[in-house]
Amino acid sequence: MVKPVLKRTLKSGEKVYTLRVANGRLKNGNTKYSKRDVRVPLGLSNTKIIKFLEEENYKFENEIKNNQTTNKSIFLKQYAENWLYIKKQSGLAPSTYTDYSNTVNRLIGEFGQYKLVEITDLMVVRFYEKLRQKGANKNNSNKGLSEKTLKNIHDVFCSILDCAVDDEIIIKNPLHKKNFPTPKPEKKEIVFLDENDLKYLAQDLGKEKLKYQCMVRIALDTGLRIGEINALEWKDINFKTGKTKITKTIQRIPKIGMVEKPPKTKNSIREVYIGQDVLELLKMHQVEQNELKSVMGDLWQYKIELKDEKGNSFIKDNDKIFTQENGLPINPCTCHHWLKKFTSKHNLKDYTPHSFRHTFATLSLEEKQPINAISKTLGHSNISTTSNIYIKTTDKSKETLSNVMTNKMSDIFNN
């Protein structure tokens, strides 16, 4: 008998053990094992727990021998919750865990009452169709869910069912059938600002609050993500050289709070350079912030509480560049909301803070800057990421290429 392993302790105090029983051989000759989780009743002594597990293991062995395993009785609700628990223990980022949790709750709402073996591809197709219908989108009652959101739901569902196959609860994942209509999000065209857009932006940006002027100019000058900009602290910037350290990003996650964590990838921990005119804007903003501190007095938050990537709270000295009126870190959504109002007010192209990052990359390429330098400044994990996103898009670059090749061919064929 393989010794049972304690898997977890429930809120009720009950302990869940995993049984493993030999069930044939793998292709490489190693022993193949089947697994089953069993819940030990409360109030049993250690001796009785051992006896209970031995009896359960004996039953499991007999079922394996007789090919009568009872895993077929497992409901999606139970299994999906276990899947989510294991994912959480693997160290997911809070935002990812929140997304997974919301998706699992949605799946339970639709399929929770079904056993895993009862779920068919047709049931899932109809579920996706229902989510596409008007009213399924909680943020906009006139719309259904987007194909991108459906794809995210589909990926989680696939992962759950793949694990169920590994645990020998189902034989095949019904979502892997050749004809299954997997949601396919349309690739959105990259929105960036051309030189005319930038001229119109420059005409009106100077009338806005200094903190918004600084955010926009930093994004355009460096290609930083808005979360990286909002996480900046005064000590990150060398005002003599403009060298700026990017070591963190900040985001607000529902039910968790303001999360400050390392950037998206290891390559995203980097140094960028902020130009002199933007540094001057930042100095003006710093003076304004110090004046606000004096006005706010004790209401200014000199210490701030944040969450780390695992959702744990920590307190640090407040050195944030971009804050609310009382010194608390600014919500990353604030810039989105401000920009939407700003573009609408001045009849500008509809763009987002991320469009400034696209603008930096696109115009850098048009200016024939080395792609490896652009990639490192953007914090991409490798150059191919930069190439796949940006080397294809602008009319100007396509026109330049066309002119070069036309002139070259004319020289060849007309001489």
Short mmCIF file of C-alpha atoms in Angstrom, two decimals:
data_model
loop_
_atom_site.label_atom_id
_atom_site.label_comp_id
_atom_site.label_asym_id
_atom_site.label_seq_id
_atom_site.Cartn_x
_atom_site.Cartn_y
_atom_site.Cartn_z
CA MET A 1 0.00 0.00 0.00
CA VAL A 2 1.29 3.44 -0.97
CA LYS A 3 1.08 5.74 2.04
CA PRO A 4 -1.81 8.29 1.69
CA VAL A 5 -0.71 11.93 1.50
CA LEU A 6 -2.45 14.75 3.34
CA LYS A 7 -3.68 17.10 0.60
CA ARG A 8 -5.37 19.87 2.58
CA THR A 9 -7.44 20.74 5.62
CA LEU A 10 -10.93 22.14 4.98
CA LYS A 11 -12.43 25.10 6.84
CA SER A 12 -14.63 22.61 8.68
CA GLY A 13 -11.49 20.98 10.08
CA GLU A 14 -11.86 17.83 7.99
CA LYS A 15 -8.69 16.54 6.38
CA VAL A 16 -8.49 15.44 2.74
CA TYR A 17 -6.01 12.68 1.87
CA THR A 18 -4.90 11.49 -1.57
CA LEU A 19 -4.82 7.73 -2.13
CA ARG A 20 -2.58 6.23 -4.79
CA VAL A 21 -3.13 2.73 -6.12
CA ALA A 22 -1.03 0.90 -8.69
CA ASN A 23 -2.96 0.53 -11.94
CA GLY A 24 -0.77 -1.11 -14.58
CA ARG A 25 2.39 0.11 -16.28
CA LEU A 26 3.34 3.17 -18.31
CA LYS A 27 5.04 2.91 -21.70
CA ASN A 28 8.44 3.43 -20.08
CA GLY A 29 7.84 0.52 -17.72
CA ASN A 30 7.20 2.60 -14.60
CA THR A 31 4.20 1.87 -12.41
CA LYS A 32 1.04 3.75 -13.35
CA TYR A 33 -0.99 5.06 -10.43
CA SER A 34 -4.62 6.07 -10.07
CA LYS A 35 -5.48 8.73 -7.50
CA ARG A 36 -8.49 9.47 -5.35
CA ASP A 37 -9.13 12.13 -2.72
CA VAL A 38 -10.95 11.02 0.42
CA ARG A 39 -12.31 13.17 3.23
CA VAL A 40 -11.68 11.90 6.76
CA PRO A 41 -14.60 12.43 9.18
CA LEU A 42 -14.04 14.69 12.18
CA GLY A 43 -13.41 13.28 15.64
CA LEU A 44 -11.33 10.24 14.69
CA SER A 45 -8.20 9.40 16.65
CA ASN A 46 -4.92 8.90 14.78
CA THR A 47 -5.35 5.14 15.02
CA LYS A 48 -8.86 5.31 13.58
CA ILE A 49 -7.72 7.68 10.83
CA ILE A 50 -5.10 5.15 9.76
CA LYS A 51 -7.69 2.37 9.82
CA PHE A 52 -10.18 4.49 7.85
CA LEU A 53 -7.59 5.24 5.17
CA GLU A 54 -6.57 1.58 4.95
CA GLU A 55 -10.22 0.58 4.38
CA GLU A 56 -10.70 3.28 1.74
CA ASN A 57 -7.48 2.22 0.04
CA TYR A 58 -8.60 -1.43 0.06
CA LYS A 59 -11.94 -0.46 -1.54
CA PHE A 60 -10.10 1.61 -4.15
CA GLU A 61 -7.76 -1.28 -4.99
CA ASN A 62 -10.71 -3.63 -5.48
CA GLU A 63 -12.50 -1.15 -7.71
CA ILE A 64 -9.36 -0.80 -9.83
CA LYS A 65 -9.06 -4.58 -10.10
CA ASN A 66 -12.72 -4.87 -11.08
CA ASN A 67 -12.58 -1.78 -13.30
CA GLN A 68 -15.36 -0.16 -11.25
CA THR A 69 -13.76 3.09 -10.08
CA THR A 70 -16.21 5.57 -8.61
CA ASN A 71 -14.44 8.67 -9.95
CA LYS A 72 -17.34 8.90 -12.39
CA SER A 73 -19.43 10.31 -9.55
CA ILE A 74 -17.33 13.49 -9.19
CA PHE A 75 -19.23 16.70 -9.94
CA LEU A 76 -17.72 19.64 -11.79
CA LYS A 77 -18.31 21.95 -8.81
CA GLN A 78 -16.16 19.85 -6.50
CA TYR A 79 -13.42 19.27 -9.05
CA ALA A 80 -13.24 22.88 -10.31
CA GLU A 81 -12.92 24.19 -6.75
CA ASN A 82 -10.07 21.74 -6.10
CA TRP A 83 -8.41 22.81 -9.36
CA LEU A 84 -8.64 26.46 -8.32
CA TYR A 85 -7.22 25.70 -4.88
CA ILE A 86 -4.20 23.93 -6.39
CA LYS A 87 -3.67 26.80 -8.83
CA LYS A 88 -3.67 29.27 -5.94
CA GLN A 89 -1.04 27.24 -4.08
CA SER A 90 1.19 27.35 -7.17
CA GLY A 91 1.76 31.08 -6.58
CA LEU A 92 -0.53 32.78 -9.09
CA ALA A 93 -0.49 36.55 -9.32
CA PRO A 94 -3.53 38.04 -7.50
CA SER A 95 -4.98 39.38 -10.75
CA THR A 96 -4.68 35.97 -12.44
CA TYR A 97 -6.23 34.19 -9.45
CA THR A 98 -9.12 36.68 -9.44
CA ASP A 99 -9.74 36.03 -13.15
CA TYR A 100 -9.59 32.25 -12.63
CA SER A 101 -11.90 32.46 -9.62
CA ASN A 102 -14.49 34.47 -11.56
CA THR A 103 -14.33 31.99 -14.45
CA VAL A 104 -14.66 28.97 -12.15
CA ASN A 105 -17.71 30.55 -10.50
CA ARG A 106 -19.23 31.09 -13.95
CA LEU A 107 -18.56 27.45 -14.93
CA ILE A 108 -20.01 26.19 -11.65
CA GLY A 109 -23.10 28.32 -12.22
CA GLU A 110 -23.68 26.54 -15.53
CA PHE A 111 -22.27 23.03 -15.01
CA GLY A 112 -21.84 22.65 -11.24
CA GLN A 113 -24.75 20.22 -10.94
CA TYR A 114 -23.33 17.90 -13.60
CA LYS A 115 -20.84 15.10 -13.13
CA LEU A 116 -17.68 15.56 -15.16
CA VAL A 117 -18.48 12.51 -17.29
CA GLU A 118 -21.85 14.05 -18.19
CA ILE A 119 -20.42 17.22 -19.77
CA THR A 120 -20.44 17.08 -23.57
CA ASP A 121 -19.05 19.33 -26.27
CA LEU A 122 -22.61 20.25 -27.36
CA MET A 123 -23.43 21.50 -23.85
CA VAL A 124 -20.34 23.71 -23.89
CA VAL A 125 -21.07 25.08 -27.38
CA ARG A 126 -24.57 26.09 -26.26
CA PHE A 127 -23.08 27.67 -23.13
CA TYR A 128 -20.72 29.79 -25.24
CA GLU A 129 -23.59 30.82 -27.50
CA LYS A 130 -25.55 31.96 -24.44
CA LEU A 131 -22.59 34.06 -23.31
CA ARG A 132 -22.49 35.76 -26.72
CA GLN A 133 -26.10 36.90 -26.36
CA LYS A 134 -27.16 40.43 -25.42
CA GLY A 135 -27.32 40.82 -21.65
CA ALA A 136 -24.53 38.38 -20.77
CA ASN A 137 -22.05 41.23 -20.27
CA LYS A 138 -22.46 42.67 -16.77
CA ASN A 139 -20.58 45.83 -17.74
CA ASN A 140 -22.84 46.51 -20.72
CA SER A 141 -26.34 45.02 -20.72
CA ASN A 142 -26.64 45.66 -24.47
CA LYS A 143 -23.76 43.32 -25.29
CA GLY A 144 -22.66 39.74 -24.88
CA LEU A 145 -19.17 38.68 -23.87
CA SER A 146 -16.34 39.32 -26.30
CA GLU A 147 -14.56 36.49 -28.08
CA LYS A 148 -11.45 37.33 -26.07
CA THR A 149 -13.32 36.80 -22.79
CA LEU A 150 -14.83 33.59 -24.16
CA LYS A 151 -11.37 32.38 -25.13
CA ASN A 152 -10.17 33.01 -21.56
CA ILE A 153 -13.13 31.02 -20.20
CA HIS A 154 -12.44 28.27 -22.72
CA ASP A 155 -8.77 28.04 -21.72
CA VAL A 156 -9.64 27.63 -18.04
CA PHE A 157 -12.33 25.03 -18.84
CA CYS A 158 -9.85 23.14 -21.01
CA SER A 159 -7.28 23.11 -18.21
CA ILE A 160 -9.81 21.77 -15.70
CA LEU A 161 -10.92 18.98 -18.03
CA ASP A 162 -7.32 18.14 -19.00
CA CYS A 163 -6.55 17.65 -15.31
CA ALA A 164 -9.65 15.45 -15.00
CA VAL A 165 -8.23 13.27 -17.80
CA ASP A 166 -4.89 13.07 -15.96
CA ASP A 167 -6.75 12.05 -12.80
CA GLU A 168 -8.61 9.39 -14.81
CA ILE A 169 -12.01 10.86 -14.04
CA ILE A 170 -12.85 11.23 -17.72
CA ILE A 171 -11.29 9.44 -20.67
CA LYS A 172 -11.09 12.38 -23.09
CA ASN A 173 -11.49 16.13 -22.95
CA PRO A 174 -14.59 16.93 -25.07
CA LEU A 175 -13.18 20.39 -25.86
CA HIS A 176 -10.32 18.85 -27.83
CA LYS A 177 -12.54 17.35 -30.52
CA LYS A 178 -11.40 18.30 -34.01
CA ASN A 179 -14.63 20.07 -34.92
CA PHE A 180 -15.07 21.92 -31.63
CA PRO A 181 -15.60 25.64 -32.43
CA THR A 182 -12.97 27.22 -30.18
CA PRO A 183 -13.57 30.96 -29.57
CA LYS A 184 -11.24 32.97 -31.79
CA PRO A 185 -10.75 36.61 -30.79
CA GLU A 186 -10.09 39.04 -33.60
CA LYS A 187 -6.64 40.59 -33.47
CA LYS A 188 -7.14 44.24 -32.66
CA GLU A 189 -5.30 46.73 -34.80
CA ILE A 190 -2.63 48.56 -32.86
CA VAL A 191 -3.75 52.12 -32.08
CA PHE A 192 -0.90 54.63 -32.08
CA LEU A 193 -0.57 58.37 -32.61
CA ASP A 194 1.01 59.63 -35.81
CA GLU A 195 2.77 63.00 -36.00
CA ASN A 196 -0.48 64.90 -36.66
CA ASP A 197 -2.18 63.21 -33.69
CA LEU A 198 0.77 64.19 -31.50
CA LYS A 199 0.55 67.82 -32.66
CA TYR A 200 -3.13 67.98 -31.73
CA LEU A 201 -2.35 66.34 -28.37
CA ALA A 202 0.45 68.84 -27.68
CA GLN A 203 -1.88 71.80 -28.32
CA ASP A 204 -4.16 70.94 -25.41
CA LEU A 205 -2.09 68.83 -23.00
CA GLY A 206 -0.43 71.87 -21.41
CA LYS A 207 -3.78 72.99 -20.02
CA GLU A 208 -4.16 69.79 -17.98
CA LYS A 209 -2.92 69.00 -14.45
CA LEU A 210 0.83 68.53 -14.19
CA LYS A 211 0.53 64.91 -13.10
CA TYR A 212 -1.33 64.02 -16.31
CA GLN A 213 1.13 65.98 -18.43
CA CYS A 214 3.99 64.06 -16.79
CA MET A 215 2.32 60.68 -17.24
CA VAL A 216 1.65 61.23 -20.94
CA ARG A 217 5.11 62.59 -21.67
CA ILE A 218 6.85 59.76 -19.78
CA ALA A 219 4.77 57.19 -21.69
CA LEU A 220 5.59 58.79 -25.04
CA ASP A 221 9.28 59.29 -24.22
CA THR A 222 9.94 55.81 -22.79
CA GLY A 223 7.14 53.42 -23.81
CA LEU A 224 6.49 52.50 -20.16
CA ARG A 225 3.28 50.70 -19.26
CA ILE A 226 0.80 52.77 -17.25
CA GLY A 227 1.18 50.47 -14.22
CA GLU A 228 4.96 51.01 -14.32
CA ILE A 229 4.46 54.79 -14.50
CA ASN A 230 2.03 54.82 -11.58
CA ALA A 231 4.49 52.76 -9.50
CA LEU A 232 7.37 55.25 -10.02
CA GLU A 233 8.92 56.83 -6.94
CA TRP A 234 11.04 59.97 -6.74
CA LYS A 235 14.11 57.95 -5.79
CA ASP A 236 13.81 55.95 -9.03
CA ILE A 237 14.79 58.98 -11.13
CA ASN A 238 18.25 60.48 -11.45
CA PHE A 239 17.43 64.10 -12.26
CA LYS A 240 20.98 64.79 -13.48
CA THR A 241 21.11 62.05 -16.11
CA GLY A 242 17.43 61.17 -16.62
CA LYS A 243 18.22 57.50 -15.93
CA THR A 244 15.13 55.90 -14.41
CA LYS A 245 14.88 52.51 -12.72
CA ILE A 246 11.84 50.38 -13.53
CA THR A 247 11.52 47.76 -10.79
CA LYS A 248 7.80 47.53 -10.08
CA THR A 249 4.29 47.95 -11.37
CA ILE A 250 1.07 48.76 -9.57
CA GLN A 251 -2.55 47.75 -10.23
CA ARG A 252 -5.84 47.73 -8.38
CA ILE A 253 -7.50 44.31 -8.15
CA PRO A 254 -11.16 43.99 -7.04
CA LYS A 255 -11.58 42.46 -3.55
CA ILE A 256 -7.80 42.55 -3.01
CA GLY A 257 -6.76 46.19 -3.27
CA MET A 258 -3.71 48.00 -4.60
CA VAL A 259 -1.05 45.48 -5.60
CA GLU A 260 2.58 46.48 -6.13
CA LYS A 261 4.78 43.79 -7.62
CA PRO A 262 7.72 43.27 -9.99
CA PRO A 263 6.95 44.04 -13.66
CA LYS A 264 5.55 41.58 -16.20
CA THR A 265 8.81 39.71 -16.98
CA LYS A 266 12.43 39.67 -15.75
CA ASN A 267 13.36 41.77 -18.78
CA SER A 268 10.84 44.37 -17.64
CA ILE A 269 13.16 45.22 -14.72
CA ARG A 270 15.25 47.76 -16.60
CA GLU A 271 16.52 51.31 -16.90
CA VAL A 272 15.11 53.92 -19.27
CA TYR A 273 15.98 57.56 -19.92
CA ILE A 274 13.63 60.49 -19.42
CA GLY A 275 14.36 63.63 -21.47
CA GLN A 276 15.30 66.99 -19.98
CA ASP A 277 12.03 68.76 -20.81
CA VAL A 278 10.04 65.99 -19.07
CA LEU A 279 12.40 66.16 -16.09
CA GLU A 280 11.58 69.87 -15.81
CA LEU A 281 7.87 69.03 -15.83
CA LEU A 282 8.48 66.48 -13.07
CA LYS A 283 10.33 69.06 -10.96
CA MET A 284 7.34 71.39 -11.28
CA HIS A 285 5.04 68.52 -10.28
CA GLN A 286 7.26 67.77 -7.26
CA VAL A 287 7.00 71.39 -6.08
CA GLU A 288 3.23 71.22 -6.48
CA GLN A 289 3.12 67.93 -4.55
CA ASN A 290 5.17 69.38 -1.67
CA GLU A 291 2.77 72.33 -1.49
CA LEU A 292 -0.14 69.88 -1.35
CA LYS A 293 1.56 68.01 1.53
CA SER A 294 1.76 71.26 3.50
CA VAL A 295 -1.91 72.01 2.87
CA MET A 296 -3.04 68.48 3.77
CA GLY A 297 -0.93 68.31 6.94
CA ASP A 298 -1.72 65.19 8.97
CA LEU A 299 -4.14 64.00 6.30
CA TRP A 300 -1.22 63.27 3.94
CA GLN A 301 -0.33 59.57 3.96
CA TYR A 302 3.41 59.36 4.69
CA LYS A 303 3.12 55.57 5.04
CA ILE A 304 1.11 53.48 2.57
CA GLU A 305 -0.22 49.94 2.78
CA LEU A 306 -0.02 47.81 -0.38
CA LYS A 307 -0.33 44.14 -1.32
CA ASP A 308 2.43 42.03 -2.83
CA GLU A 309 2.11 39.56 -5.74
CA LYS A 310 0.73 36.91 -3.37
CA GLY A 311 -1.86 39.26 -1.89
CA ASN A 312 0.01 39.81 1.41
CA SER A 313 -0.07 43.30 2.95
CA PHE A 314 3.06 45.38 3.53
CA ILE A 315 3.72 48.98 4.57
CA LYS A 316 6.32 51.29 3.04
CA ASP A 317 7.35 54.95 3.12
CA ASN A 318 5.33 57.00 0.64
CA ASP A 319 7.63 58.23 -2.13
CA LYS A 320 5.13 57.91 -4.98
CA ILE A 321 5.29 60.46 -7.80
CA PHE A 322 1.65 60.09 -8.82
CA THR A 323 -0.84 60.16 -5.97
CA GLN A 324 -4.34 61.06 -4.92
CA GLU A 325 -4.99 64.30 -3.01
CA ASN A 326 -4.11 62.63 0.32
CA GLY A 327 -0.95 60.93 -0.95
CA LEU A 328 -2.35 57.45 -1.53
CA PRO A 329 -1.17 55.83 -4.79
CA ILE A 330 -3.21 56.80 -7.82
CA ASN A 331 -5.48 54.14 -9.26
CA PRO A 332 -4.15 53.07 -12.71
CA CYS A 333 -7.70 53.41 -14.05
CA THR A 334 -7.61 57.12 -13.22
CA CYS A 335 -5.40 57.88 -16.23
CA HIS A 336 -7.73 55.86 -18.50
CA HIS A 337 -10.76 57.83 -17.30
CA TRP A 338 -8.98 61.19 -17.60
CA LEU A 339 -7.73 60.40 -21.12
CA LYS A 340 -11.19 59.33 -22.30
CA LYS A 341 -12.62 62.68 -21.16
CA PHE A 342 -9.64 64.57 -22.61
CA THR A 343 -9.88 63.03 -26.10
CA SER A 344 -13.65 63.48 -26.17
CA LYS A 345 -13.43 67.12 -25.05
CA HIS A 346 -10.90 68.02 -27.77
CA ASN A 347 -12.34 65.76 -30.52
CA LEU A 348 -9.17 63.68 -30.71
CA LYS A 349 -8.66 60.11 -31.88
CA ASP A 350 -9.98 57.57 -29.36
CA TYR A 351 -6.85 56.16 -27.75
CA THR A 352 -5.79 54.75 -24.37
CA PRO A 353 -2.65 55.11 -22.22
CA HIS A 354 -1.32 51.93 -23.83
CA SER A 355 -1.50 53.71 -27.20
CA PHE A 356 1.40 55.89 -26.02
CA ARG A 357 3.52 52.75 -25.60
CA HIS A 358 2.58 51.68 -29.14
CA THR A 359 3.42 55.17 -30.37
CA PHE A 360 6.88 55.06 -28.81
CA ALA A 361 7.63 51.70 -30.43
CA THR A 362 6.16 52.50 -33.83
CA LEU A 363 7.81 55.89 -34.24
CA SER A 364 11.13 54.53 -32.96
CA LEU A 365 11.06 51.95 -35.74
CA GLU A 366 10.14 54.59 -38.30
CA GLU A 367 13.17 56.56 -37.15
CA LYS A 368 15.24 53.43 -37.88
CA GLN A 369 16.30 52.88 -34.27
CA PRO A 370 17.86 49.45 -33.46
CA ILE A 371 15.14 46.96 -32.66
CA ASN A 372 17.16 45.39 -29.84
CA ALA A 373 17.37 48.79 -28.09
CA ILE A 374 13.61 49.33 -28.58
CA SER A 375 12.87 45.84 -27.23
CA LYS A 376 14.99 46.38 -24.11
CA THR A 377 13.43 49.78 -23.45
CA LEU A 378 9.93 48.31 -23.75
CA GLY A 379 10.90 45.46 -21.41
CA HIS A 380 9.94 42.71 -23.83
CA SER A 381 11.16 39.21 -23.01
CA ASN A 382 12.83 38.91 -26.43
CA ILE A 383 13.24 40.78 -29.71
CA SER A 384 10.76 38.52 -31.52
CA THR A 385 7.97 39.88 -29.30
CA THR A 386 8.76 43.40 -30.49
CA SER A 387 9.04 42.27 -34.11
CA ASN A 388 5.75 40.35 -34.08
CA ILE A 389 3.84 43.30 -32.66
CA TYR A 390 5.36 46.28 -34.43
CA ILE A 391 7.27 45.42 -37.62
CA LYS A 392 4.35 45.52 -39.98
CA THR A 393 2.04 48.38 -39.31
CA THR A 394 2.52 51.97 -40.36
CA ASP A 395 1.55 53.41 -43.72
CA LYS A 396 4.68 55.54 -43.63
CA SER A 397 6.99 52.55 -43.24
CA LYS A 398 5.16 50.64 -45.98
CA GLU A 399 5.31 53.67 -48.29
CA THR A 400 9.04 54.12 -47.61
CA LEU A 401 9.69 50.45 -48.36
CA SER A 402 7.65 50.66 -51.57
CA ASN A 403 9.54 53.74 -52.76
CA VAL A 404 12.92 52.16 -52.03
CA MET A 405 12.11 48.98 -53.91
CA THR A 406 10.44 50.84 -56.82
CA ASN A 407 13.50 53.04 -57.28
CA LYS A 408 15.83 50.06 -57.02
CA MET A 409 13.95 48.07 -59.66
CA SER A 410 13.71 51.10 -61.93
CA ASP A 411 17.47 51.53 -61.77
CA ILE A 412 18.01 47.87 -62.63
CA PHE A 413 15.52 47.60 -65.50
CA ASN A 414 16.04 51.03 -67.05
CA ASN A 415 19.81 50.83 -67.28
#
